[in-house]
PDB file of N, CA and C in Angstrom:
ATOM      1  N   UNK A  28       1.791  -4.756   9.556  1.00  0.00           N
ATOM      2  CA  UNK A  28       2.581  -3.716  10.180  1.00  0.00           C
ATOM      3  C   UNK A  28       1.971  -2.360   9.835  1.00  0.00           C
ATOM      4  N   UNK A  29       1.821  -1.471  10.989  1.00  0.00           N
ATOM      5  CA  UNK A  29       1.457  -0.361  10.612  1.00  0.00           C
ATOM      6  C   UNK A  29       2.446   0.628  10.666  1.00  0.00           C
ATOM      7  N   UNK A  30       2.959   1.465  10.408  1.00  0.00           N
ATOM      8  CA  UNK A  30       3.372   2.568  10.220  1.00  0.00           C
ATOM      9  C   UNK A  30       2.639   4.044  10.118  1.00  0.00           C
ATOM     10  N   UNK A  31       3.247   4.616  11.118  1.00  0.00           N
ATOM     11  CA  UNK A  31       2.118   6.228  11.094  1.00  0.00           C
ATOM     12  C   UNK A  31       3.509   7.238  10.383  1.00  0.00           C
ATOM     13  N   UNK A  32       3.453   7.955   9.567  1.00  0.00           N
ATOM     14  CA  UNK A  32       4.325   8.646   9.024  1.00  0.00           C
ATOM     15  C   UNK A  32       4.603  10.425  10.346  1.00  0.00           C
ATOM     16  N   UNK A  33       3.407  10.376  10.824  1.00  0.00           N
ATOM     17  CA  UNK A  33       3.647  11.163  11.894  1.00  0.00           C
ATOM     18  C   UNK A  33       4.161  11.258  13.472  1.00  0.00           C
ATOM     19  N   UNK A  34       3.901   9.635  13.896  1.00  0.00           N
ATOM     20  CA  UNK A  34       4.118   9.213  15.255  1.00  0.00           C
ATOM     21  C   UNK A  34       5.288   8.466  14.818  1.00  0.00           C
ATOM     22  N   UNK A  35       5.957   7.952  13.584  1.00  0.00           N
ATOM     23  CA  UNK A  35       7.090   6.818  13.633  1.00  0.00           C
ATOM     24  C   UNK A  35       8.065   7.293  13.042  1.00  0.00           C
ATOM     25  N   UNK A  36       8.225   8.245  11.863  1.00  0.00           N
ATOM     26  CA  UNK A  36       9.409   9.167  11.421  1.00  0.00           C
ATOM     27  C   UNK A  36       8.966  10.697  11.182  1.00  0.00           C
ATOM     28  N   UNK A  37       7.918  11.413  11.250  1.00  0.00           N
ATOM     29  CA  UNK A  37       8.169  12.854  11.274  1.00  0.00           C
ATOM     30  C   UNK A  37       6.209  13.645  11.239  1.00  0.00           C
ATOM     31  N   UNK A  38       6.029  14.327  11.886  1.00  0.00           N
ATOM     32  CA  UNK A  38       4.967  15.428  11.575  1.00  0.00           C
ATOM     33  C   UNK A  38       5.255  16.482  10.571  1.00  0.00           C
ATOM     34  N   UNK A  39       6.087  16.725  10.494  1.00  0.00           N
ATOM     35  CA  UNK A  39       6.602  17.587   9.425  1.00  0.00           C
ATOM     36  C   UNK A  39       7.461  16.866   8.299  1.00  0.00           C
ATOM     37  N   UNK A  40       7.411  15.717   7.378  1.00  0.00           N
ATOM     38  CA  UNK A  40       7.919  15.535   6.571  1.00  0.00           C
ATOM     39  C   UNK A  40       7.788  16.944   5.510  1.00  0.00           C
ATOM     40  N   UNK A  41       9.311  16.456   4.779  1.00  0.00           N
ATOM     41  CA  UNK A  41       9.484  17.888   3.606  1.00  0.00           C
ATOM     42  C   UNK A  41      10.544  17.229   2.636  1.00  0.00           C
ATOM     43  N   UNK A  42       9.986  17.969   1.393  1.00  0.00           N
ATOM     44  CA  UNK A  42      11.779  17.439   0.916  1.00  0.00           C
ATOM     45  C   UNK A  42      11.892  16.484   0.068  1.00  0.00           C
ATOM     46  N   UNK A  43      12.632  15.757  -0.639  1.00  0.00           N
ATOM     47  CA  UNK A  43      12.554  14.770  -1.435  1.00  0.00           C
ATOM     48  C   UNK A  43      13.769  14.249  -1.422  1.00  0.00           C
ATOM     49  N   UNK A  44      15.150  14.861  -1.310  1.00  0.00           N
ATOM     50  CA  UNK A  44      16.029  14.218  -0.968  1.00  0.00           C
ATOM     51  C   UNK A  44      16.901  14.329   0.517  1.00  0.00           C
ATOM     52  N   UNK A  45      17.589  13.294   0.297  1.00  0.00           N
ATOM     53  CA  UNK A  45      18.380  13.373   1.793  1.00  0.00           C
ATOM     54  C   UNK A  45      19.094  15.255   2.306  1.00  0.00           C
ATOM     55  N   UNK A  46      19.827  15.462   1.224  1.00  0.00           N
ATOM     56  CA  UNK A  46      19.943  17.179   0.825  1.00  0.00           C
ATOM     57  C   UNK A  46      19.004  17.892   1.061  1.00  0.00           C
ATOM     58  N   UNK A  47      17.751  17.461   1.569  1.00  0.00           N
ATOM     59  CA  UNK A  47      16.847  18.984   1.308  1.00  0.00           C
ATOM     60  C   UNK A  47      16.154  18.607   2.472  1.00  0.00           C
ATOM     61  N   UNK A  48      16.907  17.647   3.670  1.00  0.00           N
ATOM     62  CA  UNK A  48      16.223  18.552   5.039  1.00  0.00           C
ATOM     63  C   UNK A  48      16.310  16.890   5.949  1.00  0.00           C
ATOM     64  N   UNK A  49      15.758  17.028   7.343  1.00  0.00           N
ATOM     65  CA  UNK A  49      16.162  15.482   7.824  1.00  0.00           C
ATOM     66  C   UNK A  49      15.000  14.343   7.811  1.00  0.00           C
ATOM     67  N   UNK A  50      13.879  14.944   7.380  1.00  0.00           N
ATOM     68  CA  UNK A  50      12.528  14.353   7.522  1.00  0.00           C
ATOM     69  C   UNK A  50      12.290  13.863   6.125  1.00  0.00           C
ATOM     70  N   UNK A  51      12.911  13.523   4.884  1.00  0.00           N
ATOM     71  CA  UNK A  51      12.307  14.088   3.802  1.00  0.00           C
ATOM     72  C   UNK A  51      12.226  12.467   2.763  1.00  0.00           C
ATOM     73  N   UNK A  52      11.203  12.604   1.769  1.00  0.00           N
ATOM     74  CA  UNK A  52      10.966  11.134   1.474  1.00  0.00           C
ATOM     75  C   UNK A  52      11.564  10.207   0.998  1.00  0.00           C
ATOM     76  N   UNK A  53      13.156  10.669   0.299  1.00  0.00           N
ATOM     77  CA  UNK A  53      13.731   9.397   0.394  1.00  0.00           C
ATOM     78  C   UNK A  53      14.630   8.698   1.631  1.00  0.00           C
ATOM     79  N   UNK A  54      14.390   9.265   2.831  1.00  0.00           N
ATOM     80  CA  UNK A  54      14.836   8.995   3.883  1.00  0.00           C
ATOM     81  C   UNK A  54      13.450   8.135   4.342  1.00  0.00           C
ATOM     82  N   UNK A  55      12.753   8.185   4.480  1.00  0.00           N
ATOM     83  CA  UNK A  55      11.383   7.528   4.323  1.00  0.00           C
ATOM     84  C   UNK A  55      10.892   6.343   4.075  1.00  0.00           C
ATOM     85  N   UNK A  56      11.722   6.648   2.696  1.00  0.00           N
ATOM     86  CA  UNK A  56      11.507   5.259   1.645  1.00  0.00           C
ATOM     87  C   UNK A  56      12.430   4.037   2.022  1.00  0.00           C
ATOM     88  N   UNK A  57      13.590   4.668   2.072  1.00  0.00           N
ATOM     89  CA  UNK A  57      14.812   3.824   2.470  1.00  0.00           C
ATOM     90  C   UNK A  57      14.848   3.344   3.748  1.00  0.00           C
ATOM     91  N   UNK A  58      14.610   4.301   4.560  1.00  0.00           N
ATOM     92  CA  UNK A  58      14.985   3.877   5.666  1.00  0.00           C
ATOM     93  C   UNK A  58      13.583   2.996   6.530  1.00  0.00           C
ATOM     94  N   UNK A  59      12.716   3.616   6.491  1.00  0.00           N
ATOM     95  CA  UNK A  59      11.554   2.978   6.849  1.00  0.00           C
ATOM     96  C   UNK A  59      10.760   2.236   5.922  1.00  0.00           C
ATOM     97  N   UNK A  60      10.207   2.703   4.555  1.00  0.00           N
ATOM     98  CA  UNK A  60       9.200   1.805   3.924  1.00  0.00           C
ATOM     99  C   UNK A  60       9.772   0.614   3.540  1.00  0.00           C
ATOM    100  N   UNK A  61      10.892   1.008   2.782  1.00  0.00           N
ATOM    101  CA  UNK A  61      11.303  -0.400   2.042  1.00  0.00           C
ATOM    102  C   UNK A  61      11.719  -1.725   3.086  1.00  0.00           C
ATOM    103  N   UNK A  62      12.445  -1.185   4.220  1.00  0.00           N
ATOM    104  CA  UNK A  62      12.985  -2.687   5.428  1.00  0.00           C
ATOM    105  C   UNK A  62      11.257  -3.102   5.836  1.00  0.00           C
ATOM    106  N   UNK A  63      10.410  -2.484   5.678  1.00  0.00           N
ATOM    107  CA  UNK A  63       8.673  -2.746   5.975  1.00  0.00           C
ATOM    108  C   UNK A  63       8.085  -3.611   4.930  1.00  0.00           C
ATOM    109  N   UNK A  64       8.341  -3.139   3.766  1.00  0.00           N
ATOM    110  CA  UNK A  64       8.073  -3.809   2.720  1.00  0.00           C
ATOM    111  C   UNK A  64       8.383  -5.230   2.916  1.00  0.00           C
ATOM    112  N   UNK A  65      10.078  -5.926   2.879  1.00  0.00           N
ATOM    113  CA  UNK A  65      10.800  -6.963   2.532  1.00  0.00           C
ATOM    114  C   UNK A  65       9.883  -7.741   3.283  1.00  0.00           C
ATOM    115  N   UNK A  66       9.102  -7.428   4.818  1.00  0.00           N
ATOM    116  CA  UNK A  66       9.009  -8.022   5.340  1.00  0.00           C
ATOM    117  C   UNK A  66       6.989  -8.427   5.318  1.00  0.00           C
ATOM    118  N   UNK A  67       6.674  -7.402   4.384  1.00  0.00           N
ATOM    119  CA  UNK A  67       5.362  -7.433   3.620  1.00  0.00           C
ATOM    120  C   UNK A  67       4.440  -8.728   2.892  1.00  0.00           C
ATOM    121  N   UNK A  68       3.663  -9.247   2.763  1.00  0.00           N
ATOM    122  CA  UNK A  68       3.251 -10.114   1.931  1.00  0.00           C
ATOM    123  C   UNK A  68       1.469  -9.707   1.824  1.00  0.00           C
ATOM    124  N   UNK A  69       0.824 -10.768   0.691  1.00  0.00           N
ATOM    125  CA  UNK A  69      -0.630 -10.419   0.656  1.00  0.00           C
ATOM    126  C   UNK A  69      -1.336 -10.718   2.108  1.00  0.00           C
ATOM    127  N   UNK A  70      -1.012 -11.680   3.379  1.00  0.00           N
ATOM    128  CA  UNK A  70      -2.108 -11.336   4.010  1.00  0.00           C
ATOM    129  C   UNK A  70      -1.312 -10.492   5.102  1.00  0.00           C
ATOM    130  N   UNK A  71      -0.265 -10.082   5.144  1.00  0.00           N
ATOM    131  CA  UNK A  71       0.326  -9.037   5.756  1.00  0.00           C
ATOM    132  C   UNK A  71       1.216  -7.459   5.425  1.00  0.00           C
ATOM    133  N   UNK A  72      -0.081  -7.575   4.789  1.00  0.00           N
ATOM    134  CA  UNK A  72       0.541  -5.533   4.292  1.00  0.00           C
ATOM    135  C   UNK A  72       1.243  -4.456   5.241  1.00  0.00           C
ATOM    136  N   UNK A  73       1.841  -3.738   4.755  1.00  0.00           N
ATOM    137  CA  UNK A  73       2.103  -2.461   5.608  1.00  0.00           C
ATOM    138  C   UNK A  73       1.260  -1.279   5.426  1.00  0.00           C
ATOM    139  N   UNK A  74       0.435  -1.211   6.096  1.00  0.00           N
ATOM    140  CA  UNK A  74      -0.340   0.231   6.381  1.00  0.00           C
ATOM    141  C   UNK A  74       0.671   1.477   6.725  1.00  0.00           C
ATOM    142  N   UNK A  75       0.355   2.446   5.637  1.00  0.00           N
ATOM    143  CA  UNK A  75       0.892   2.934   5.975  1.00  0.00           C
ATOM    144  C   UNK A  75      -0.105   4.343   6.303  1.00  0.00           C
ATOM    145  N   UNK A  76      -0.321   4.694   7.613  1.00  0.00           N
ATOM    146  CA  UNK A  76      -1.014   5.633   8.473  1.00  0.00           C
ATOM    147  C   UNK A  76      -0.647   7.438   7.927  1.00  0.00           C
ATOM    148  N   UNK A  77      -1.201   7.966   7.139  1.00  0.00           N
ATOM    149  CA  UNK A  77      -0.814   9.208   7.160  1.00  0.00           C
ATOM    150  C   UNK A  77      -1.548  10.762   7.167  1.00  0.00           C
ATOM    151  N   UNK A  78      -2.148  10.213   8.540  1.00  0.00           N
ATOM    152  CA  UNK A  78      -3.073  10.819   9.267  1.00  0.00           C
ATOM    153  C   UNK A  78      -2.105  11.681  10.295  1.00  0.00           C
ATOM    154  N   UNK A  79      -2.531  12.868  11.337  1.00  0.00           N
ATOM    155  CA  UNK A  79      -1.885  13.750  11.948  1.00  0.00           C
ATOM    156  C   UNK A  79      -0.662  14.498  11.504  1.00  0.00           C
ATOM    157  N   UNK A  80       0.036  14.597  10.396  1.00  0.00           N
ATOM    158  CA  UNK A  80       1.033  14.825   9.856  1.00  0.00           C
ATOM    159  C   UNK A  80       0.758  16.438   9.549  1.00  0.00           C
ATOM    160  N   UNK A  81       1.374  17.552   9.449  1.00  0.00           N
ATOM    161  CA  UNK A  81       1.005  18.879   9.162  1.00  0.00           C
ATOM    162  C   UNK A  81       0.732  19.382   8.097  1.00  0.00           C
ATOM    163  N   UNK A  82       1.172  18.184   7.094  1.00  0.00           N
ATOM    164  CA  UNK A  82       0.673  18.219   5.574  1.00  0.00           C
ATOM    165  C   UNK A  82       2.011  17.627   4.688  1.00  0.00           C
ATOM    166  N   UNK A  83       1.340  17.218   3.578  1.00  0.00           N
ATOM    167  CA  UNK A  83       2.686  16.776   2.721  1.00  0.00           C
ATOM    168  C   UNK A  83       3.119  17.271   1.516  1.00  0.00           C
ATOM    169  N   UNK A  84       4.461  17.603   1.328  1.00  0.00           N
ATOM    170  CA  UNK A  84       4.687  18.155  -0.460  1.00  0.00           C
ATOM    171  C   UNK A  84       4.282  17.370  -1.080  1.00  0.00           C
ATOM    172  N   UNK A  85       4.292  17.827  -2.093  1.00  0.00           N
ATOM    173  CA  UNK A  85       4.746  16.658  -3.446  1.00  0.00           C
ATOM    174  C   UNK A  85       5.874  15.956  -3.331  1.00  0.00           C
ATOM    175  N   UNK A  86       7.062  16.579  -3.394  1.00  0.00           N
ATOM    176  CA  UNK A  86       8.296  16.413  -3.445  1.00  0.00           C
ATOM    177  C   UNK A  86       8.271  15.135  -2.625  1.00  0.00           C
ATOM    178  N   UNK A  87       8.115  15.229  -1.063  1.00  0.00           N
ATOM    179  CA  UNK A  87       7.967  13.900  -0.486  1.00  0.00           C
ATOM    180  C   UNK A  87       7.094  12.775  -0.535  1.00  0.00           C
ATOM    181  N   UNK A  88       6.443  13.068  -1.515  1.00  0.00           N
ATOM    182  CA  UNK A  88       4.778  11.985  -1.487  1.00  0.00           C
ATOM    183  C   UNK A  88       5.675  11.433  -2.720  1.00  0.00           C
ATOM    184  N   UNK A  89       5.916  12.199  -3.844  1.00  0.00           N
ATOM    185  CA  UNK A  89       7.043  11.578  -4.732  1.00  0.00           C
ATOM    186  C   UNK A  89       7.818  10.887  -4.688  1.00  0.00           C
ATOM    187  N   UNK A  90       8.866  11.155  -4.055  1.00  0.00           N
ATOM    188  CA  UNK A  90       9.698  10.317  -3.909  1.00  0.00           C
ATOM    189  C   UNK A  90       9.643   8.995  -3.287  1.00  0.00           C
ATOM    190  N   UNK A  91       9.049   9.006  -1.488  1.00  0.00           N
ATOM    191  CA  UNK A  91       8.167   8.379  -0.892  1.00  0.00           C
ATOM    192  C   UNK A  91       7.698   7.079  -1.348  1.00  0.00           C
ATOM    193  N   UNK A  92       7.173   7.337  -2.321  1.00  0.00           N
ATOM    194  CA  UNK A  92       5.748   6.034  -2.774  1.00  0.00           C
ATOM    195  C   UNK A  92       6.083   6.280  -4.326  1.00  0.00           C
ATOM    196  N   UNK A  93       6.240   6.773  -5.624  1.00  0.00           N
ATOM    197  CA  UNK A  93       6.861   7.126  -6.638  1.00  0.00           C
ATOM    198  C   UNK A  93       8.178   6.268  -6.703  1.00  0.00           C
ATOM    199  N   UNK A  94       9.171   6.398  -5.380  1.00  0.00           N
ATOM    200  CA  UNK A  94      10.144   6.019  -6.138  1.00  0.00           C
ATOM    201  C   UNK A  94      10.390   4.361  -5.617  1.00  0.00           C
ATOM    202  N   UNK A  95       9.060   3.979  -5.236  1.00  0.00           N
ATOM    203  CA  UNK A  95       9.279   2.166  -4.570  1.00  0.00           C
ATOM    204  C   UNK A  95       9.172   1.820  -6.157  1.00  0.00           C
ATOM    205  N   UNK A  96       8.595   2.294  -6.922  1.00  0.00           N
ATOM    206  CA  UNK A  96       9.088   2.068  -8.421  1.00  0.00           C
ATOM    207  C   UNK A  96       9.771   2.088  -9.335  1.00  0.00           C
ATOM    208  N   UNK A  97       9.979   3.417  -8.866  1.00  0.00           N
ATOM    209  CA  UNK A  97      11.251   4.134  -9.849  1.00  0.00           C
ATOM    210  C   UNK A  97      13.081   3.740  -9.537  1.00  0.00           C
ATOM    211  N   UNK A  98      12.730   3.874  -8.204  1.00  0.00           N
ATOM    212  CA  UNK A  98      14.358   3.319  -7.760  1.00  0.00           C
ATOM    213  C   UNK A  98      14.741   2.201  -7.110  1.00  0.00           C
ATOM    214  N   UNK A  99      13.490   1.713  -6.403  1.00  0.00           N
ATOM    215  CA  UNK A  99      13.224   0.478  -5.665  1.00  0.00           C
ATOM    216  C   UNK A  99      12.945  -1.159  -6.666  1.00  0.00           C
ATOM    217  N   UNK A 100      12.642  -0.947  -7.136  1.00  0.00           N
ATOM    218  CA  UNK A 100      12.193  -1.977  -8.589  1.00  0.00           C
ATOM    219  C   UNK A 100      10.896  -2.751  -8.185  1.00  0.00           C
ATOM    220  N   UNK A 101      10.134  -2.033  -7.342  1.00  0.00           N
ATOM    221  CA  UNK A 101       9.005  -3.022  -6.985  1.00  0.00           C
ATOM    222  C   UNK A 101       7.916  -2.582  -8.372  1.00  0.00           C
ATOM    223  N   UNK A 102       6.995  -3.666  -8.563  1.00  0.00           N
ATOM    224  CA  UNK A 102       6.274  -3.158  -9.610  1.00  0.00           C
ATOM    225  C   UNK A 102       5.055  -3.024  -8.797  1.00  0.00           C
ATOM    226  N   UNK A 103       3.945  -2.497  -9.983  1.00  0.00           N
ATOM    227  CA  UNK A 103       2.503  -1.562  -9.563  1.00  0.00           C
ATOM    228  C   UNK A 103       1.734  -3.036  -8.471  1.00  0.00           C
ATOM    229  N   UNK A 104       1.805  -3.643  -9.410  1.00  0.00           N
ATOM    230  CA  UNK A 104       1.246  -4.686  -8.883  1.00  0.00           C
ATOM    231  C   UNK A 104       1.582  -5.344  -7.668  1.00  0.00           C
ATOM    232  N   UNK A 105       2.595  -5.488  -7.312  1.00  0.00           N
ATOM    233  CA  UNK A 105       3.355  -6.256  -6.123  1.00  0.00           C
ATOM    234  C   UNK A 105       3.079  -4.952  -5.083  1.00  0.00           C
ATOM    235  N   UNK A 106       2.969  -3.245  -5.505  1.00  0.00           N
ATOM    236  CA  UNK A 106       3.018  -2.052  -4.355  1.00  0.00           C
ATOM    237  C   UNK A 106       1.435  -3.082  -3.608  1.00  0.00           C
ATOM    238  N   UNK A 107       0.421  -2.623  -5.147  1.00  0.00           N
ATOM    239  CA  UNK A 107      -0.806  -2.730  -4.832  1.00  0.00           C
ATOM    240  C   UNK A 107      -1.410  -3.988  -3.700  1.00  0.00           C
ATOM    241  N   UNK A 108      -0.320  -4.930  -3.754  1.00  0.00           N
ATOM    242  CA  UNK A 108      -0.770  -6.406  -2.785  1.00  0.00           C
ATOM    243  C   UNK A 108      -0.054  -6.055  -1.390  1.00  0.00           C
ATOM    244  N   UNK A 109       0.798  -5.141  -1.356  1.00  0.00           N
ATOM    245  CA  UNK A 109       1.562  -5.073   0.193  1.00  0.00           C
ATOM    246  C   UNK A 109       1.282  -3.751   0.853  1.00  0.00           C
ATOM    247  N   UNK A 110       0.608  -3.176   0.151  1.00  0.00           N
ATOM    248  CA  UNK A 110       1.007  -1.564   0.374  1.00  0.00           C
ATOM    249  C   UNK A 110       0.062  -1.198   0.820  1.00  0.00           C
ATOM    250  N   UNK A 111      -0.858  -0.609   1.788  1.00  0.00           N
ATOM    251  CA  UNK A 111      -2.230   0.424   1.708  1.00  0.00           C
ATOM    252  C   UNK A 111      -1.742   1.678   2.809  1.00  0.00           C
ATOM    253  N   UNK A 112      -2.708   2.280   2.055  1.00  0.00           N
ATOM    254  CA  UNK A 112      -2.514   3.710   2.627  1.00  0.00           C
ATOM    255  C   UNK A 112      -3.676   4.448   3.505  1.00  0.00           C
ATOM    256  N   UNK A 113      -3.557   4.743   5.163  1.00  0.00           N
ATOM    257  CA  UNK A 113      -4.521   5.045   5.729  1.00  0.00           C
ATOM    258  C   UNK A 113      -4.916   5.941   5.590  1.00  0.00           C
ATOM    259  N   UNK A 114      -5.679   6.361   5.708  1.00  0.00           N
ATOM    260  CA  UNK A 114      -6.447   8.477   5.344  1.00  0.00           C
ATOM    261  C   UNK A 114      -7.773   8.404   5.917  1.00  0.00           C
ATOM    262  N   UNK A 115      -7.823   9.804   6.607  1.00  0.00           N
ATOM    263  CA  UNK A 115      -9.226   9.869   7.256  1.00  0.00           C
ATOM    264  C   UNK A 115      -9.724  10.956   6.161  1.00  0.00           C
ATOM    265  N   UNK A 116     -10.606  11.771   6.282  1.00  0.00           N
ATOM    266  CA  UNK A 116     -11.471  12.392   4.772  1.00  0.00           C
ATOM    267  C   UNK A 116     -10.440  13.641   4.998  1.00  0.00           C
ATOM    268  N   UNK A 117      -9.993  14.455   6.325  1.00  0.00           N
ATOM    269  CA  UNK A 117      -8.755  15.411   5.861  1.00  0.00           C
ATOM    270  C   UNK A 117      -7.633  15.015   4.675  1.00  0.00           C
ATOM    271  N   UNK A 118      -7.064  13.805   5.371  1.00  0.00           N
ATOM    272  CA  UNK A 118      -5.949  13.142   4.297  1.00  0.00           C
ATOM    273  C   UNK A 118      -6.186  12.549   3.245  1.00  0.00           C
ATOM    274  N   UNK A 119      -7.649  12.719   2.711  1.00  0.00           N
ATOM    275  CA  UNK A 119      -7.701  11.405   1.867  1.00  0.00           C
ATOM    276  C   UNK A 119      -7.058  12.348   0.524  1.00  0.00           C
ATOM    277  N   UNK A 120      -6.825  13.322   0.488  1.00  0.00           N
ATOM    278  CA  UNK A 120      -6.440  14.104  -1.110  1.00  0.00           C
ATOM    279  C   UNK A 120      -4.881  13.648  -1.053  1.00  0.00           C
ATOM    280  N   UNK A 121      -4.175  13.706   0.072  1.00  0.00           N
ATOM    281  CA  UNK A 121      -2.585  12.836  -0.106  1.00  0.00           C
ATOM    282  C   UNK A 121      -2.894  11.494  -0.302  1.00  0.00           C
ATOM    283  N   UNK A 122      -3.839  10.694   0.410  1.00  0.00           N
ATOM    284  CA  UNK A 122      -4.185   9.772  -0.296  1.00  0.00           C
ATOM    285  C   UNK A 122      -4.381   9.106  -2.057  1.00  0.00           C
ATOM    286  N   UNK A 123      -4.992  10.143  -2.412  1.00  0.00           N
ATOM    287  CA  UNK A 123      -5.277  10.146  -3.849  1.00  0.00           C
ATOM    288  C   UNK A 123      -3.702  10.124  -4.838  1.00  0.00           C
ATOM    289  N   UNK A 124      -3.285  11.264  -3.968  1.00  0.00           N
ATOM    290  CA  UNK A 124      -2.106  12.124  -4.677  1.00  0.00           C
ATOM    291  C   UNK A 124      -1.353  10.627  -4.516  1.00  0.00           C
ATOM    292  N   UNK A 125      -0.874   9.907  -3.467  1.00  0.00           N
ATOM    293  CA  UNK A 125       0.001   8.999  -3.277  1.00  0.00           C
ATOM    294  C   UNK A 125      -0.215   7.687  -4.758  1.00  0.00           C
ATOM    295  N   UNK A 126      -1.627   7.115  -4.428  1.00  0.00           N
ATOM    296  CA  UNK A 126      -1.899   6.501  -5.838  1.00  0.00           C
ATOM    297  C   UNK A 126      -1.428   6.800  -6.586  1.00  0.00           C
ATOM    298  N   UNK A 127      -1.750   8.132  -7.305  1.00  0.00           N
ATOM    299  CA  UNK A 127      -2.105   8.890  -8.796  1.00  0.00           C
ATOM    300  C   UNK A 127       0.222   9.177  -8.612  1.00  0.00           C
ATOM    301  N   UNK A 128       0.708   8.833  -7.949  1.00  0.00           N
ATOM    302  CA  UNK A 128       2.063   8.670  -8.106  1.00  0.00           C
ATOM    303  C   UNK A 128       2.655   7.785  -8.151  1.00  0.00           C
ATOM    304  N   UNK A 129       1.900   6.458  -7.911  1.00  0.00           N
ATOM    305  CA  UNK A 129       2.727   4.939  -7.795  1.00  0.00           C
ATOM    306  C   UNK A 129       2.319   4.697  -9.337  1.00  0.00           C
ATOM    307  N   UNK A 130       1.067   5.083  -9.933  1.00  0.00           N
ATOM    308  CA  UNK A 130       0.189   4.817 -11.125  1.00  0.00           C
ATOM    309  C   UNK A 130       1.303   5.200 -11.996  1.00  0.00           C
ATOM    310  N   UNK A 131       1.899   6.470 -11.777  1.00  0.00           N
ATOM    311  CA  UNK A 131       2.217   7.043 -12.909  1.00  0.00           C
ATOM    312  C   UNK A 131       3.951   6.867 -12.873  1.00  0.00           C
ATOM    313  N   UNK A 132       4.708   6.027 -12.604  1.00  0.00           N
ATOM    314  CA  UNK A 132       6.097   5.902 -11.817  1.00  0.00           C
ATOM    315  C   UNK A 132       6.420   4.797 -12.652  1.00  0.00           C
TER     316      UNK A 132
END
């Protein structure tokens, strides 16, 4: 399953909680990644596309992908077998950033 974070829930994601706007990443997480996930396995990952988007906070890359750990209970290991993240060389630094937040969660 692919998922584009710009063509399937927002070009302008912002925000980190439901409170801080309608695009924002735990609306994201909940509502789109995780029902993507359940349905996830190793030879069928969810890509998740986050290319064309106008750019991303922290706040939402945090929560987003950060909290499939923190609040979701998935562990590093189980993200790392279902999860990948698309980036062309513009996106690849949210790319990084997204890792360097599941790593550290």
């Amino acid at each position: 399953m692919i998922i584009s974070i710009a063509k399937n829930f927002s070009d302008v994601p912002a925000g980190r909680y439901y409170a801080d706007g309608e695009w924002t990443g735990q609306k994201f997480r909940e509502e789109v990644l995780v029902p993507a996930l359940k349905k996830a396995d190793k030879k069928n990952p969810v890509i998740v596309d986050i290319n064309g988007a106008e750019g991303y906070g922290s706040s939402f890359l945090e929560e987003a992908f950060g909290g499939l750990i923190r609040e979701e209970g998935h562990t590093k290991d189980r993200i790392k077998e279902i999860l990948e993240i698309k980036a062309n060389d513009t996106y690849d630094i949210y790319k990084q950033i997204i890792l360097d937040y599941i790593k550290k969660a």
